[in-house]
Amino acid sequence: MKSREQEYRELFMAEALEYYDAMSRHLSELERNPQDAAALNELFRLMHNLKANARAMGFVDMGEVAHKMETLFGQIRGQERTFTGSLVALTFRAVDTLGGMIRAVGAGQESDNAQLLLDNLERLIKGEEPKVEQAHVTEEESEADASRKLELSELVSIPVKKLDNLLNLVGELVIDRDRILTLAAELNHPALQATARHLFRISDDLQYSVMDVRLVGAGVLLNKFPRVVRDVAAAENKQVELALSGQDVQIDRNVLQLITDALLHIVRNAVSHGLEDPATREAAGKPATGQLRISALTERDDVLIQVRDDGRGIDTEAVRQKAIRKGVVTAAAAADLDEQDVWALLFEPGFSMAEQVTDISGRGVGLDVVKLAIDSLGGRLRVDSRLGQGTTFTLVLPTSIAVKGALLIELDARAYAVPLLHTDTVLALANDQIFAVGGLLMTRVQEENVPLVPLRQLLYAEGDELLPRATRADLPPAEDLHQVLVVSYNNRRLGLLIDRFLRQQSIVVKSLSKPLDTIDLFGGVTLLGSGQLCLVLDVPALTRLFLAKRP
């Protein structure tokens, strides 16, 4: 595997070679027509970009040559001088030198000393004539000029759409691979089994190679936020110091694309709602400038993106009272909610703590948009807050959405897949471990009461009628252990009574086609090795349905 430094060097090389080709072309155009403003502007831009990139990579000489060339083209743009005389020859020479420096980077070699060129460029900038160099071109240099080759970058740019199509085809291949593996085992044919195992290795490598191509650094998104934070802070008259970290953390480009709006909403919220104005902060004994940190990090197979502020924190009681006033929850039910449950109310549709409508907030577009985006990826959202000290939102995201780990369960002789991201634990409960409270079956899991519901009741429920009130008498005979899959969503646990557990495996999820795509309870479909279609359960939708229909 390539090191991160090697990847950056190759990216720099690819871009620098493009710049070099463009500089050579525009320089020739400018020589033919010194009044060509478009070519001049483009040369100025290319030199500026190359200077910045080279300095960022630590190629000091290359950055210096580009910097002086940028200054010269700036003087021409400012009509302080014209593109004539010794300036023409020296700029061509400087571009050739830059090309040599770029090639030296690619070859891992030291570039030639460019001090004389730099001195001459400096003379031109000051309006002096450059020193005349001794024309002692060696035989080797003459041969090098005569045999100069045109070079193509070793990197290619691929439209994301083509990569998506490639990954989709690989997904189809993986499904067929699993089918062939199953058939080979059923037929018990040694040659077919050996071929199937080889196919498994090849397709596995292919799948992860394609997924690896789609990975990008989180910085692609995070680096856009300094301007966002600056604009929101200016609009709200706040002082904010933003710190970014983890830009190198790799994540599927499509995952980043899907959370862009959600992350934007959280960051704007952090500045608008989370951080106080300078006077309020100073009155509370805090520095006038609020601290905001956006960071990306990895946790096992997940990528975590955190937005942390040192602002006022979430006022749990204020949220509780606002939810009661808006009718989101009754006063009696609200009284029983713990801190995390109250914070979960912030993600209810239309819920906002903003008292006034501004350009930033208060229009009823709340954190529910964020939650829906995270749910669509099979991710999770964590909230941690301390009153007066700040709030941290943590987006727990899959590295890739192409392949998901899933637990296969069986209900009424049909297999269903449950994404591992939402599975909490599996239980085999005796009758005396289940009790009924208020028409709900419950059990204790890690000192917490968890409601139980037969999965078939949720899947087969029709209309808006509430679920029937449950009693222990509804349970099967005592000698049977009840198989329970405990799922979690939005800090809520729910136990699903199922027939049996099958196994855990990676699945390739395909979207449901019309008209099945309107059924919220299923997040897609996959094909098992047996050739059987398997519906993927949407745990957030099941949880919401349970909450809406519980007696």
Coordinates of C-alpha atoms in Angstrom, one line a residue:
M1 CA 0.0 0.0 0.0
K2 CA 1.3 3.5 -0.8
S3 CA 2.2 5.8 1.9
R4 CA 0.1 9.0 2.3
E5 CA 3.2 11.1 1.4
Q6 CA 3.6 9.0 -1.8
E7 CA 0.0 9.6 -2.8
Y8 CA 0.3 13.3 -2.2
R9 CA 3.5 13.4 -4.3
E10 CA 1.7 11.6 -7.2
L11 CA -1.2 14.0 -7.0
F12 CA 1.2 17.0 -7.0
M13 CA 3.0 15.5 -9.9
A14 CA -0.1 15.0 -12.0
E15 CA -1.3 18.5 -11.4
A16 CA 2.1 20.1 -11.9
L17 CA 2.6 18.4 -15.2
E18 CA -0.8 19.7 -16.3
Y19 CA 0.3 23.2 -15.3
Y20 CA 3.6 22.8 -17.2
D21 CA 1.8 21.8 -20.4
A22 CA -0.6 24.7 -20.0
M23 CA 2.2 27.2 -19.2
S24 CA 4.1 26.2 -22.3
R25 CA 1.0 26.5 -24.5
H26 CA 0.0 29.9 -23.1
L27 CA 3.6 31.2 -23.3
S28 CA 3.7 30.4 -27.0
E29 CA 0.3 32.2 -27.4
L30 CA 1.6 35.2 -25.6
E31 CA 4.7 35.3 -27.7
R32 CA 2.6 35.4 -30.9
N33 CA 0.3 38.0 -29.5
P34 CA 1.7 40.0 -26.5
Q35 CA -1.8 41.6 -26.1
D36 CA -3.5 38.3 -25.4
A37 CA -5.0 39.1 -22.0
A38 CA -6.6 35.6 -21.6
A39 CA -3.2 33.9 -22.0
L40 CA -1.6 36.3 -19.7
N41 CA -4.2 35.9 -17.0
E42 CA -4.0 32.1 -17.2
L43 CA -0.2 32.2 -16.9
F44 CA -0.5 34.4 -13.8
R45 CA -3.0 31.9 -12.3
L46 CA -1.0 28.8 -13.1
M47 CA 2.2 30.3 -11.6
H48 CA 0.2 31.3 -8.5
N49 CA -1.2 27.8 -8.0
L50 CA 2.1 26.1 -8.7
K51 CA 3.9 28.4 -6.2
A52 CA 1.3 27.5 -3.5
N53 CA 1.4 23.8 -4.2
A54 CA 5.2 23.6 -4.4
R55 CA 5.7 25.5 -1.2
A56 CA 3.1 23.3 0.5
M57 CA 5.0 20.2 -0.6
G58 CA 8.3 21.6 0.5
F59 CA 9.8 22.2 -3.0
V60 CA 11.3 25.6 -2.2
D61 CA 13.2 26.3 -5.4
M62 CA 10.3 25.4 -7.6
G63 CA 8.1 27.7 -5.5
E64 CA 10.6 30.5 -5.7
V65 CA 10.8 30.3 -9.5
A66 CA 7.0 30.2 -9.8
H67 CA 6.8 33.2 -7.4
K68 CA 9.1 35.4 -9.4
M69 CA 7.4 34.4 -12.6
E70 CA 4.1 35.3 -11.0
T71 CA 5.5 38.7 -10.1
L72 CA 6.7 39.3 -13.7
F73 CA 3.3 38.4 -15.2
G74 CA 1.7 40.6 -12.6
Q75 CA 3.8 43.5 -13.8
I76 CA 2.8 42.8 -17.4
R77 CA -0.9 42.6 -16.3
G78 CA -0.4 45.9 -14.5
Q79 CA 1.1 47.4 -17.7
E80 CA 4.3 48.2 -15.9
R81 CA 6.2 46.4 -18.7
T82 CA 5.6 44.5 -22.0
F83 CA 6.3 40.9 -23.0
T84 CA 9.2 41.7 -25.3
G85 CA 13.0 41.5 -25.4
S86 CA 15.0 39.5 -22.9
L87 CA 11.9 38.8 -20.9
V88 CA 10.6 36.4 -23.6
A89 CA 13.7 34.2 -23.7
L90 CA 14.0 34.1 -19.9
T91 CA 10.4 33.2 -19.2
F92 CA 10.7 30.3 -21.7
R93 CA 13.8 29.2 -20.0
A94 CA 12.1 29.5 -16.6
V95 CA 9.2 27.4 -17.7
D96 CA 11.7 24.7 -19.0
T97 CA 13.4 24.8 -15.7
L98 CA 10.1 24.3 -13.9
G99 CA 9.5 21.3 -16.1
G100 CA 12.9 19.9 -15.2
M101 CA 12.1 20.4 -11.5
I102 CA 8.8 18.7 -11.8
R103 CA 10.4 15.7 -13.6
A104 CA 13.1 15.6 -10.9
V105 CA 10.4 15.3 -8.2
G106 CA 8.8 12.4 -10.1
A107 CA 12.1 10.7 -10.4
G108 CA 13.0 11.3 -6.7
Q109 CA 16.1 13.3 -7.7
E110 CA 17.5 16.6 -6.8
S111 CA 16.8 19.4 -9.3
D112 CA 19.6 21.4 -10.8
N113 CA 20.7 24.6 -9.1
A114 CA 18.4 27.4 -10.2
Q115 CA 20.2 30.3 -8.4
L116 CA 21.3 32.0 -11.7
L117 CA 17.8 31.8 -13.1
L118 CA 16.4 33.2 -9.8
D119 CA 18.9 36.1 -9.9
N120 CA 18.1 36.9 -13.5
L121 CA 14.3 36.9 -12.8
E122 CA 14.9 39.2 -9.8
R123 CA 16.9 41.6 -12.2
L124 CA 14.0 41.6 -14.6
I125 CA 11.5 42.4 -11.8
K126 CA 13.7 45.3 -10.8
G127 CA 13.8 46.5 -14.4
E128 CA 17.4 45.5 -15.0
E129 CA 18.7 43.4 -17.8
P130 CA 19.5 39.8 -16.9
K131 CA 23.1 38.6 -16.9
V132 CA 24.2 37.0 -20.2
E133 CA 24.9 33.3 -19.6
Q134 CA 27.9 31.6 -21.1
A135 CA 26.6 29.5 -24.0
H136 CA 28.4 26.4 -23.2
V137 CA 25.9 23.7 -23.9
T138 CA 27.4 20.4 -23.3
E139 CA 27.1 17.5 -25.7
E140 CA 24.9 15.6 -23.2
E141 CA 22.5 18.6 -22.9
S142 CA 22.3 18.9 -26.7
E143 CA 21.4 15.2 -27.0
A144 CA 18.8 15.6 -24.2
D145 CA 17.2 18.5 -26.0
A146 CA 17.2 16.6 -29.3
S147 CA 15.6 13.5 -27.7
R148 CA 13.1 15.3 -25.5
K149 CA 10.1 13.2 -25.0
L150 CA 6.5 14.2 -24.4
E151 CA 5.3 12.9 -21.1
L152 CA 1.9 11.8 -19.9
S153 CA 0.8 11.8 -16.3
E154 CA 0.6 8.5 -14.6
L155 CA -2.7 9.5 -13.0
V156 CA -6.0 9.7 -14.7
S157 CA -9.2 11.6 -13.7
I158 CA -12.3 9.5 -13.6
P159 CA -15.8 10.9 -13.4
V160 CA -17.6 9.7 -10.2
K161 CA -20.5 8.4 -12.3
K162 CA -18.1 5.9 -14.0
L163 CA -16.8 4.7 -10.6
D164 CA -20.4 4.3 -9.3
N165 CA -21.2 2.2 -12.4
L166 CA -18.1 0.1 -11.8
L167 CA -18.9 -0.5 -8.2
N168 CA -22.5 -1.5 -9.1
L169 CA -21.1 -4.1 -11.5
V170 CA -18.7 -5.4 -8.9
G171 CA -21.7 -5.7 -6.5
E172 CA -23.5 -7.8 -9.1
L173 CA -20.4 -9.9 -9.4
V174 CA -20.2 -10.5 -5.7
I175 CA -23.8 -11.6 -5.5
D176 CA -23.2 -14.1 -8.3
R177 CA -19.9 -15.2 -6.6
D178 CA -21.8 -16.1 -3.4
R179 CA -24.4 -18.0 -5.5
I180 CA -21.6 -20.0 -7.2
L181 CA -20.0 -20.8 -3.9
T182 CA -23.2 -22.2 -2.6
L183 CA -23.8 -24.2 -5.7
A184 CA -20.3 -25.7 -5.6
A185 CA -20.9 -26.7 -2.0
E186 CA -24.2 -28.3 -2.8
L187 CA -22.9 -30.2 -5.8
N188 CA -19.7 -31.2 -3.8
H189 CA -17.7 -31.0 -7.0
P190 CA -13.9 -30.5 -6.1
A191 CA -12.9 -28.7 -9.3
L192 CA -16.0 -26.4 -9.1
Q193 CA -15.3 -25.7 -5.5
A194 CA -11.6 -24.8 -6.2
T195 CA -12.7 -22.5 -9.0
A196 CA -15.3 -20.9 -6.8
R197 CA -12.7 -20.3 -4.0
H198 CA -10.4 -18.7 -6.6
L199 CA -13.3 -16.6 -7.8
F200 CA -14.0 -15.5 -4.3
R201 CA -10.4 -14.3 -3.7
I202 CA -10.3 -12.4 -7.1
S203 CA -13.7 -10.7 -6.6
D204 CA -12.9 -9.9 -3.0
D205 CA -9.7 -8.1 -4.1
L206 CA -11.5 -6.4 -7.0
Q207 CA -14.3 -5.2 -4.7
Y208 CA -12.0 -3.6 -2.2
S209 CA -9.8 -2.1 -4.9
V210 CA -12.8 -0.3 -6.4
M211 CA -13.9 0.8 -2.9
D212 CA -10.4 2.0 -2.2
V213 CA -10.4 4.2 -5.4
R214 CA -13.6 5.9 -4.2
L215 CA -11.9 6.9 -0.9
V216 CA -11.0 10.6 -0.4
G217 CA -9.6 12.6 2.5
A218 CA -12.2 14.1 4.7
G219 CA -10.4 17.4 4.1
V220 CA -12.2 17.6 0.8
L221 CA -15.2 18.6 2.8
L222 CA -13.7 20.0 6.0
N223 CA -11.6 22.6 4.3
K224 CA -14.7 24.3 3.0
F225 CA -15.8 25.3 6.5
P226 CA -13.5 28.2 7.4
R227 CA -15.4 30.4 5.0
V228 CA -18.8 29.1 6.2
V229 CA -17.9 29.7 9.8
R230 CA -16.5 33.1 9.0
D231 CA -19.7 34.2 7.2
V232 CA -22.1 32.9 9.9
A233 CA -20.0 34.5 12.6
A234 CA -20.0 37.8 10.8
A235 CA -23.7 37.7 10.3
E236 CA -24.3 36.9 14.0
N237 CA -21.6 39.3 15.3
K238 CA -19.7 36.6 17.0
Q239 CA -16.0 35.8 17.3
V240 CA -15.1 32.3 16.4
E241 CA -11.8 30.4 16.2
L242 CA -12.1 27.4 14.0
A243 CA -9.8 24.4 14.3
L244 CA -9.8 21.5 11.8
S245 CA -8.2 18.1 12.2
G246 CA -8.3 14.7 10.6
Q247 CA -8.4 15.9 7.0
D248 CA -6.4 12.8 6.0
V249 CA -9.0 10.4 7.3
Q250 CA -10.2 8.4 4.3
I251 CA -13.9 8.0 3.6
D252 CA -16.1 7.1 0.6
R253 CA -16.6 10.2 -1.5
N254 CA -20.4 9.4 -1.8
V255 CA -20.7 9.3 2.0
L256 CA -19.2 12.8 2.2
Q257 CA -21.5 14.0 -0.6
L258 CA -24.6 12.7 1.3
I259 CA -23.6 14.3 4.6
T260 CA -22.6 17.7 3.2
D261 CA -25.9 19.4 4.0
A262 CA -26.2 17.8 7.3
L263 CA -22.7 18.8 8.4
L264 CA -23.3 22.3 7.1
H265 CA -26.4 22.5 9.2
I266 CA -24.7 21.3 12.4
V267 CA -21.8 23.8 11.9
R268 CA -24.1 26.7 11.3
N269 CA -26.1 25.7 14.3
A270 CA -23.0 25.5 16.4
V271 CA -22.1 29.1 15.6
S272 CA -25.6 30.4 15.7
H273 CA -27.1 28.6 18.7
G274 CA -24.1 27.0 20.4
L275 CA -21.6 29.9 20.8
E276 CA -22.5 33.0 22.7
D277 CA -21.8 36.6 21.6
P278 CA -18.6 38.1 23.0
A279 CA -20.3 40.1 25.8
T280 CA -22.3 37.1 27.0
R281 CA -19.1 34.9 27.0
E282 CA -17.1 37.5 29.0
A283 CA -20.0 37.9 31.5
A284 CA -19.8 34.1 31.9
G285 CA -16.1 34.2 32.5
K286 CA -15.1 32.8 29.1
P287 CA -12.8 34.3 26.5
A288 CA -14.7 36.5 24.0
T289 CA -13.7 34.3 21.1
G290 CA -15.6 31.0 21.0
Q291 CA -13.8 27.8 20.0
L292 CA -15.2 25.5 17.3
R293 CA -13.4 22.3 16.3
I294 CA -14.4 20.1 13.4
S295 CA -12.5 16.8 13.4
A296 CA -12.5 13.5 11.6
L297 CA -11.2 10.3 13.1
T298 CA -11.7 6.6 12.8
E299 CA -13.2 4.2 15.3
R300 CA -13.0 0.6 14.3
D301 CA -14.7 0.4 10.8
D302 CA -16.4 3.7 11.2
V303 CA -15.5 7.3 10.5
L304 CA -16.4 9.8 13.1
I305 CA -16.9 13.5 12.3
Q306 CA -17.2 15.6 15.3
V307 CA -18.3 19.2 15.7
R308 CA -17.4 20.6 19.1
D309 CA -18.0 24.0 20.5
D310 CA -17.3 25.6 23.9
G311 CA -20.6 27.5 23.9
R312 CA -23.6 27.5 26.2
G313 CA -24.5 23.8 25.9
I314 CA -28.0 22.4 25.7
D315 CA -30.4 23.5 28.3
T316 CA -32.2 20.2 28.9
E317 CA -35.1 21.7 30.9
A318 CA -35.6 24.4 28.2
V319 CA -35.8 21.7 25.5
R320 CA -38.2 19.7 27.7
Q321 CA -40.5 22.7 28.2
K322 CA -40.4 23.7 24.5
A323 CA -41.3 20.2 23.5
I324 CA -44.3 20.2 25.8
R325 CA -45.4 23.7 24.5
K326 CA -45.1 22.5 20.9
G327 CA -47.1 19.3 21.7
V328 CA -44.2 17.0 20.7
V329 CA -44.6 15.2 24.0
T330 CA -47.0 15.3 26.9
A331 CA -46.0 16.8 30.2
A332 CA -46.4 13.5 31.9
A333 CA -44.2 11.7 29.4
A334 CA -41.7 14.5 29.3
A335 CA -41.2 14.2 33.1
D336 CA -40.0 10.6 32.7
L337 CA -37.4 11.4 29.9
D338 CA -33.8 11.3 30.8
E339 CA -31.2 13.8 29.5
Q340 CA -30.4 11.8 26.3
D341 CA -34.1 11.3 25.6
V342 CA -34.8 15.0 25.9
W343 CA -31.9 15.8 23.5
A344 CA -33.4 13.3 21.0
L345 CA -36.4 15.6 20.8
L346 CA -34.2 18.2 19.1
F347 CA -34.3 15.8 16.1
E348 CA -38.1 15.7 15.8
P349 CA -39.4 17.3 12.6
G350 CA -40.0 21.0 12.8
F351 CA -38.5 21.3 16.3
S352 CA -36.3 24.4 16.8
M353 CA -35.1 26.2 19.9
A354 CA -34.7 29.4 17.9
E355 CA -37.0 32.1 19.2
Q356 CA -36.5 34.4 16.3
V357 CA -36.3 33.7 12.5
T358 CA -32.9 34.8 11.1
D359 CA -31.1 34.0 7.9
I360 CA -29.4 31.2 9.8
S361 CA -32.1 29.5 11.8
G362 CA -35.6 29.5 13.1
R363 CA -37.4 28.6 9.9
G364 CA -38.5 25.2 11.1
V365 CA -35.8 23.4 9.2
G366 CA -34.3 21.6 12.1
L367 CA -31.9 18.8 13.1
D368 CA -34.4 16.2 11.8
V369 CA -32.9 16.9 8.3
V370 CA -29.5 15.9 9.8
K371 CA -30.9 12.8 11.3
L372 CA -32.6 11.7 8.1
A373 CA -29.3 12.1 6.2
I374 CA -27.4 10.1 8.7
D375 CA -30.1 7.4 8.8
S376 CA -30.1 7.1 5.0
L377 CA -26.4 6.0 5.3
G378 CA -27.0 3.6 8.1
G379 CA -25.0 5.9 10.4
R380 CA -25.6 7.2 13.9
L381 CA -25.6 10.6 15.5
R382 CA -24.4 11.1 19.1
V383 CA -24.9 14.2 21.2
D384 CA -22.9 15.2 24.3
S385 CA -23.4 18.4 26.1
R386 CA -22.7 20.2 29.3
L387 CA -24.6 23.3 30.3
G388 CA -22.4 26.3 30.0
Q389 CA -19.4 24.4 28.7
G390 CA -20.4 23.3 25.2
T391 CA -21.8 20.7 22.9
T392 CA -20.4 17.9 20.7
F393 CA -22.2 16.4 17.8
T394 CA -20.6 13.2 16.5
L395 CA -21.6 11.7 13.2
V396 CA -20.8 8.0 13.1
L397 CA -20.5 7.1 9.4
P398 CA -19.7 4.0 7.5
T399 CA -16.4 4.1 5.6
S400 CA -18.3 2.9 2.5
I401 CA -21.9 2.4 1.7
A402 CA -21.2 -0.2 -0.9
V403 CA -21.0 -3.2 1.4
K404 CA -22.7 -3.6 4.8
G405 CA -22.2 -6.0 7.6
A406 CA -25.6 -7.5 8.4
L407 CA -27.2 -10.0 10.8
L408 CA -29.5 -12.5 9.0
I409 CA -32.6 -13.4 10.9
E410 CA -35.6 -15.6 10.0
L411 CA -39.3 -14.8 10.5
D412 CA -42.1 -17.0 9.1
A413 CA -39.5 -19.0 7.0
R414 CA -38.2 -15.9 5.3
A415 CA -34.8 -14.3 5.8
Y416 CA -34.3 -10.7 6.6
A417 CA -31.1 -8.7 6.9
V418 CA -30.5 -6.2 9.7
P419 CA -27.5 -3.8 9.3
L420 CA -25.0 -4.4 12.1
L421 CA -24.7 -0.7 12.7
H422 CA -28.2 -0.8 14.4
T423 CA -27.9 -4.2 16.2
D424 CA -27.3 -3.9 19.9
T425 CA -27.4 -7.4 21.3
V426 CA -29.1 -10.8 20.8
L427 CA -31.0 -12.5 23.6
A428 CA -32.7 -15.9 24.3
L429 CA -35.3 -15.1 27.0
A430 CA -37.3 -17.4 29.1
N431 CA -40.9 -16.4 29.9
D432 CA -40.0 -15.3 33.4
Q433 CA -37.5 -12.8 32.0
I434 CA -40.3 -10.9 30.2
F435 CA -42.9 -8.8 32.0
A436 CA -45.7 -6.6 30.8
V437 CA -46.2 -2.9 31.7
G438 CA -48.9 -0.7 30.3
G439 CA -49.7 -3.0 27.5
L440 CA -46.1 -3.4 26.5
L441 CA -43.8 -6.4 26.9
M442 CA -40.5 -5.5 28.5
T443 CA -37.3 -7.0 29.6
R444 CA -34.1 -5.8 31.4
V445 CA -31.0 -5.4 29.3
Q446 CA -27.9 -4.0 31.1
E447 CA -30.1 -2.5 33.9
E448 CA -32.4 -0.8 31.4
N449 CA -36.0 -1.6 30.6
V450 CA -36.3 -2.4 26.9
P451 CA -39.7 -2.8 25.2
L452 CA -40.3 -6.0 23.2
V453 CA -42.5 -6.3 20.1
P454 CA -43.0 -9.2 17.8
L455 CA -41.4 -8.2 14.5
R456 CA -44.3 -9.7 12.5
Q457 CA -46.6 -7.2 14.2
L458 CA -44.6 -4.3 12.8
L459 CA -44.1 -5.8 9.4
Y460 CA -47.7 -6.8 9.0
A461 CA -49.4 -3.8 10.6
E462 CA -51.8 -1.9 8.4
G463 CA -53.6 1.4 8.8
D464 CA -53.2 3.8 11.7
E465 CA -54.5 1.5 14.4
L466 CA -52.4 1.0 17.5
L467 CA -50.7 -2.2 18.3
P468 CA -52.8 -4.6 20.5
R469 CA -52.0 -4.3 24.2
A470 CA -49.7 -7.1 25.1
T471 CA -49.7 -9.5 28.1
R472 CA -47.5 -12.3 29.1
A473 CA -50.3 -14.7 28.3
D474 CA -49.6 -13.9 24.6
L475 CA -46.2 -15.5 24.8
P476 CA -45.6 -19.1 23.6
P477 CA -45.3 -22.0 26.2
A478 CA -42.7 -21.5 28.9
E479 CA -40.4 -24.2 27.7
D480 CA -39.5 -22.2 24.6
L481 CA -36.9 -19.5 24.7
H482 CA -37.8 -16.3 22.9
Q483 CA -35.3 -15.1 20.3
V484 CA -34.9 -11.4 20.6
L485 CA -32.8 -9.0 18.5
V486 CA -32.2 -5.7 20.4
V487 CA -31.8 -2.9 17.9
S488 CA -30.9 0.7 18.7
Y489 CA -31.7 4.0 17.0
N490 CA -31.5 7.5 18.3
N491 CA -30.5 6.3 21.8
R492 CA -33.6 4.1 21.9
R493 CA -33.4 0.3 22.3
L494 CA -36.1 -1.9 20.9
G495 CA -36.3 -5.7 21.2
L496 CA -37.7 -7.5 18.1
L497 CA -39.1 -11.0 18.7
I498 CA -38.1 -13.2 15.8
D499 CA -38.1 -16.9 15.0
R500 CA -34.4 -17.5 14.9
F501 CA -31.0 -16.1 14.1
L502 CA -29.2 -17.3 10.9
R503 CA -25.8 -15.9 10.6
Q504 CA -23.7 -12.7 10.1
Q505 CA -22.4 -11.8 6.7
S506 CA -21.5 -8.9 4.4
I507 CA -24.2 -7.9 2.0
V508 CA -24.5 -5.8 -1.1
V509 CA -27.6 -3.7 -0.8
K510 CA -29.6 -2.9 -3.9
S511 CA -32.4 -0.2 -3.9
L512 CA -35.9 -1.4 -4.1
S513 CA -37.6 -0.6 -7.4
K514 CA -41.0 0.9 -7.8
P515 CA -43.6 0.5 -6.3
L516 CA -41.8 -1.3 -3.4
D517 CA -39.5 1.7 -2.9
T518 CA -42.3 3.5 -1.1
I519 CA -42.3 1.0 1.8
D520 CA -40.3 2.7 4.5
L521 CA -39.7 -0.5 6.6
F522 CA -37.2 -1.9 4.1
G523 CA -33.9 -0.2 3.3
G524 CA -33.3 -2.3 0.2
V525 CA -32.8 -5.9 -0.9
T526 CA -29.9 -8.3 -1.3
L527 CA -29.5 -11.7 -2.8
L528 CA -28.2 -14.5 -0.7
G529 CA -25.9 -17.3 -1.9
S530 CA -28.9 -19.6 -2.0
G531 CA -30.4 -17.4 -4.7
Q532 CA -33.0 -16.2 -2.2
L533 CA -34.0 -12.6 -2.1
C534 CA -33.6 -11.0 1.3
L535 CA -35.2 -7.7 2.4
V536 CA -33.0 -5.4 4.4
L537 CA -34.8 -4.0 7.4
D538 CA -34.8 -0.2 8.0
V539 CA -34.3 -0.1 11.8
P540 CA -35.0 3.7 12.1
A541 CA -38.3 3.2 10.3
L542 CA -39.2 0.2 12.4
T543 CA -38.5 2.2 15.6
R544 CA -40.5 5.2 14.4
L545 CA -43.4 2.9 13.6
F546 CA -43.3 1.2 17.0
L547 CA -43.3 4.6 18.7
A548 CA -46.2 5.8 16.7
K549 CA -48.3 2.6 17.2
R550 CA -47.4 1.6 20.7
P551 CA -50.5 1.3 22.9

